[in-house]
Short mmCIF file of C-alpha atoms in Angstrom, two decimals:
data_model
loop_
_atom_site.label_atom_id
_atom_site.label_comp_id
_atom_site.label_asym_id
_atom_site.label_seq_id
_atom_site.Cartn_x
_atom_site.Cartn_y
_atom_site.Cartn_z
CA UNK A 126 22.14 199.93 173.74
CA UNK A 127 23.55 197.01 176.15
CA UNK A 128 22.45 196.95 179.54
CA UNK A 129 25.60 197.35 181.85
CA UNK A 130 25.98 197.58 185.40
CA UNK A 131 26.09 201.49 185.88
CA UNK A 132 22.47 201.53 183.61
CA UNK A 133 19.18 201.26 184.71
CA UNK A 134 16.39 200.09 182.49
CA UNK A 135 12.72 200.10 183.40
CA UNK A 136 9.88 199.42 181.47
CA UNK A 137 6.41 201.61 182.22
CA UNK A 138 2.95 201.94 180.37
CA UNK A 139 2.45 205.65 180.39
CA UNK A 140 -1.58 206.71 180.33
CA UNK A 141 -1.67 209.49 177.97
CA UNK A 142 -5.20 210.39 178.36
CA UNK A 143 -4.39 213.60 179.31
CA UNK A 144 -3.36 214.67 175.94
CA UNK A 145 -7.14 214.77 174.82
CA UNK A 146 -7.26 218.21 177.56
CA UNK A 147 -5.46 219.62 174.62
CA UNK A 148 -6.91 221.19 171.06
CA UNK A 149 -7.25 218.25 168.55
CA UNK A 150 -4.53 220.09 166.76
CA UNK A 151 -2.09 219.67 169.55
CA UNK A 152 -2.89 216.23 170.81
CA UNK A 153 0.07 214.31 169.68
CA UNK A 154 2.40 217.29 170.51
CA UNK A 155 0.98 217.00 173.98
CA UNK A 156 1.37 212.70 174.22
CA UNK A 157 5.06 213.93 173.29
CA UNK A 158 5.49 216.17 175.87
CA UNK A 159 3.80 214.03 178.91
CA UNK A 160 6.18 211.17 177.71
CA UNK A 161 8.94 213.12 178.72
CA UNK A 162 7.25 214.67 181.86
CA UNK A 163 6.83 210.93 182.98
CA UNK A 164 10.31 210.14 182.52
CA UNK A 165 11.54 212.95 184.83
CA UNK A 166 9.19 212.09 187.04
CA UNK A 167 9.44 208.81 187.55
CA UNK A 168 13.59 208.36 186.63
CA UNK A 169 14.84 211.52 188.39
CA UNK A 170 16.60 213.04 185.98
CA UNK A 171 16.17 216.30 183.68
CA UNK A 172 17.92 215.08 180.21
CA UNK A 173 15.66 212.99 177.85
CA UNK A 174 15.66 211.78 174.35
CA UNK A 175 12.52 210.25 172.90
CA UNK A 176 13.88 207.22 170.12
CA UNK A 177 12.76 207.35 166.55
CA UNK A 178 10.80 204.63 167.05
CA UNK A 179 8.17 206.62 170.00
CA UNK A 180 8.14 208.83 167.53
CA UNK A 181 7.17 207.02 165.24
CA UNK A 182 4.69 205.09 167.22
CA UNK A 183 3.11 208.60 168.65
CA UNK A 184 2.09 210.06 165.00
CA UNK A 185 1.87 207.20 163.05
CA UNK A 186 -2.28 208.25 162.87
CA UNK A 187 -1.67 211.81 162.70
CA UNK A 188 -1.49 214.62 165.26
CA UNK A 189 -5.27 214.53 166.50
CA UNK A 190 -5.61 210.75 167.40
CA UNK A 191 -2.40 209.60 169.21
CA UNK A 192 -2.55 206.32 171.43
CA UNK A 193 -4.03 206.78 174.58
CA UNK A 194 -1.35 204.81 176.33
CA UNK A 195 2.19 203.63 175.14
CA UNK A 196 4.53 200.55 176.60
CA UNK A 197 8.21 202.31 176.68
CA UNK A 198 11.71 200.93 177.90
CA UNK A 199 13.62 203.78 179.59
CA UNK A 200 17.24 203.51 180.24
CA UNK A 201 19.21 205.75 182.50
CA UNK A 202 22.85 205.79 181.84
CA UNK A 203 25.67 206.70 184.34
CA UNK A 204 25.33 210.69 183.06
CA UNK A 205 21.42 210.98 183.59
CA UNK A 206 20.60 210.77 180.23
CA UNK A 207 17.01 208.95 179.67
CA UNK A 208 16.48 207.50 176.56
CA UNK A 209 13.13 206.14 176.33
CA UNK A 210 12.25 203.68 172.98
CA UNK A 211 10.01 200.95 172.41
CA UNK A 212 10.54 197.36 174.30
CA UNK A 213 12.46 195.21 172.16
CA UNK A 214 9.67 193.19 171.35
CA UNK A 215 7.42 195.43 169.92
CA UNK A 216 8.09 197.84 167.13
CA UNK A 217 6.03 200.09 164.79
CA UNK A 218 4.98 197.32 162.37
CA UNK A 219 3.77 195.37 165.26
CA UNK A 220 1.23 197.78 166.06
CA UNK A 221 -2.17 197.44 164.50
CA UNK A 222 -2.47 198.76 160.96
CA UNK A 223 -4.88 200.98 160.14
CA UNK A 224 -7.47 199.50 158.20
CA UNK A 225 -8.68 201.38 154.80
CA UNK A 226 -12.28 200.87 154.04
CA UNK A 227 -13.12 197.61 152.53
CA UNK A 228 -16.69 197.36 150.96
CA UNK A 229 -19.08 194.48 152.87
CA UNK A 230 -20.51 192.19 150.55
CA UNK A 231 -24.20 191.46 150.31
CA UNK A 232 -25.36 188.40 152.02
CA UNK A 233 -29.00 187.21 150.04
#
Protein backbone atom coordinates (compact mmCIF):
# COMPACT_ATOMS: atom_id res chain seq x y z
CA UNK A 1 0.00 0.00 0.00
CA UNK A 2 1.73 3.45 -1.20
CA UNK A 3 1.52 6.28 0.96
CA UNK A 4 -0.39 9.13 -0.95
CA UNK A 5 -1.41 12.42 0.02
CA UNK A 6 -5.13 11.74 1.13
CA UNK A 7 -3.48 8.67 3.60
CA UNK A 8 -2.30 8.86 6.86
CA UNK A 9 0.17 6.42 8.28
CA UNK A 10 1.26 6.25 11.89
CA UNK A 11 3.24 3.91 13.59
CA UNK A 12 2.29 3.02 17.55
CA UNK A 13 3.54 0.29 20.09
CA UNK A 14 0.31 -0.92 21.53
CA UNK A 15 0.75 -2.38 25.41
CA UNK A 16 -1.32 -5.39 25.41
CA UNK A 17 -0.99 -6.25 28.95
CA UNK A 18 -4.40 -6.11 29.41
CA UNK A 19 -5.10 -9.22 27.59
CA UNK A 20 -3.66 -11.31 30.62
CA UNK A 21 -7.30 -9.84 32.60
CA UNK A 22 -8.66 -12.46 30.33
CA UNK A 23 -8.91 -16.58 30.80
CA UNK A 24 -5.61 -18.11 29.44
CA UNK A 25 -7.91 -19.55 26.86
CA UNK A 26 -8.90 -16.21 25.53
CA UNK A 27 -5.71 -14.27 25.78
CA UNK A 28 -4.76 -13.93 22.21
CA UNK A 29 -8.46 -13.41 21.21
CA UNK A 30 -8.36 -10.54 23.63
CA UNK A 31 -4.60 -8.94 22.22
CA UNK A 32 -6.84 -9.16 18.90
CA UNK A 33 -9.54 -7.33 20.02
CA UNK A 34 -7.56 -4.38 22.03
CA UNK A 35 -5.54 -3.99 18.71
CA UNK A 36 -8.47 -2.89 17.11
CA UNK A 37 -9.92 -0.93 20.14
CA UNK A 38 -6.56 1.09 19.92
CA UNK A 39 -6.95 1.84 16.42
CA UNK A 40 -10.41 3.46 16.87
CA UNK A 41 -9.22 5.11 19.53
CA UNK A 42 -6.39 6.61 18.61
CA UNK A 43 -7.24 7.02 14.44
CA UNK A 44 -10.92 8.04 14.78
CA UNK A 45 -12.46 5.86 12.75
CA UNK A 46 -14.86 2.68 13.21
CA UNK A 47 -13.69 0.33 10.09
CA UNK A 48 -10.53 -1.84 10.74
CA UNK A 49 -8.74 -4.68 9.18
CA UNK A 50 -5.97 -6.41 11.09
CA UNK A 51 -3.13 -7.70 8.09
CA UNK A 52 -2.17 -11.31 7.88
CA UNK A 53 0.91 -10.59 9.08
CA UNK A 54 -0.57 -9.18 13.01
CA UNK A 55 -2.11 -12.10 12.76
CA UNK A 56 0.32 -13.93 12.34
CA UNK A 57 2.57 -12.22 14.75
CA UNK A 58 -0.37 -12.37 17.60
CA UNK A 59 -0.66 -16.42 17.63
CA UNK A 60 2.42 -17.43 16.38
CA UNK A 61 2.93 -19.02 20.33
CA UNK A 62 -0.52 -20.07 20.66
CA UNK A 63 -3.65 -18.49 22.15
CA UNK A 64 -2.50 -18.36 25.95
CA UNK A 65 0.92 -16.51 25.57
CA UNK A 66 0.51 -13.64 23.02
CA UNK A 67 3.15 -10.68 23.06
CA UNK A 68 2.64 -8.33 25.61
CA UNK A 69 3.18 -5.43 23.30
CA UNK A 70 3.26 -5.21 19.38
CA UNK A 71 4.99 -2.33 16.98
CA UNK A 72 2.09 -1.78 14.18
CA UNK A 73 1.90 0.69 11.09
CA UNK A 74 -1.70 1.93 10.72
CA UNK A 75 -2.83 3.58 7.63
CA UNK A 76 -6.01 5.53 7.25
CA UNK A 77 -7.18 5.89 3.77
CA UNK A 78 -9.48 8.68 2.35
CA UNK A 79 -12.77 6.24 3.27
CA UNK A 80 -11.78 5.59 7.04
CA UNK A 81 -10.66 2.35 6.55
CA UNK A 82 -7.64 1.39 9.08
CA UNK A 83 -5.52 -1.18 8.09
CA UNK A 84 -3.06 -1.89 10.65
CA UNK A 85 0.14 -4.48 9.61
CA UNK A 86 3.54 -4.80 10.70
CA UNK A 87 6.28 -1.87 9.93
CA UNK A 88 7.99 -2.68 6.88
CA UNK A 89 10.98 -3.58 8.57
CA UNK A 90 9.97 -6.16 10.68
CA UNK A 91 8.06 -9.25 9.74
CA UNK A 92 7.16 -12.61 11.37
CA UNK A 93 10.54 -14.30 10.73
CA UNK A 94 12.19 -11.40 12.31
CA UNK A 95 10.71 -12.07 15.51
CA UNK A 96 12.51 -14.32 17.92
CA UNK A 97 12.07 -18.03 17.30
CA UNK A 98 11.02 -20.09 19.76
CA UNK A 99 13.66 -22.14 21.01
CA UNK A 100 13.00 -26.14 21.41
CA UNK A 101 14.86 -27.65 24.24
CA UNK A 102 18.44 -28.31 23.60
CA UNK A 103 20.21 -30.64 26.19
CA UNK A 104 23.32 -28.69 28.23
CA UNK A 105 26.37 -30.54 28.09
CA UNK A 106 28.36 -31.54 31.13
CA UNK A 107 31.25 -29.39 31.96
CA UNK A 108 33.98 -31.84 34.22
Amino acid sequence: MSSTSDELLRFYTIPLGKAWIAPRHRRAVRVITLIKEFAIRHMKSDSVMISPDVNLYVWKRGIQHPPRKIRVQITKNSDGLLVISLPKNESVEDAKPVEDAKPVEDAK
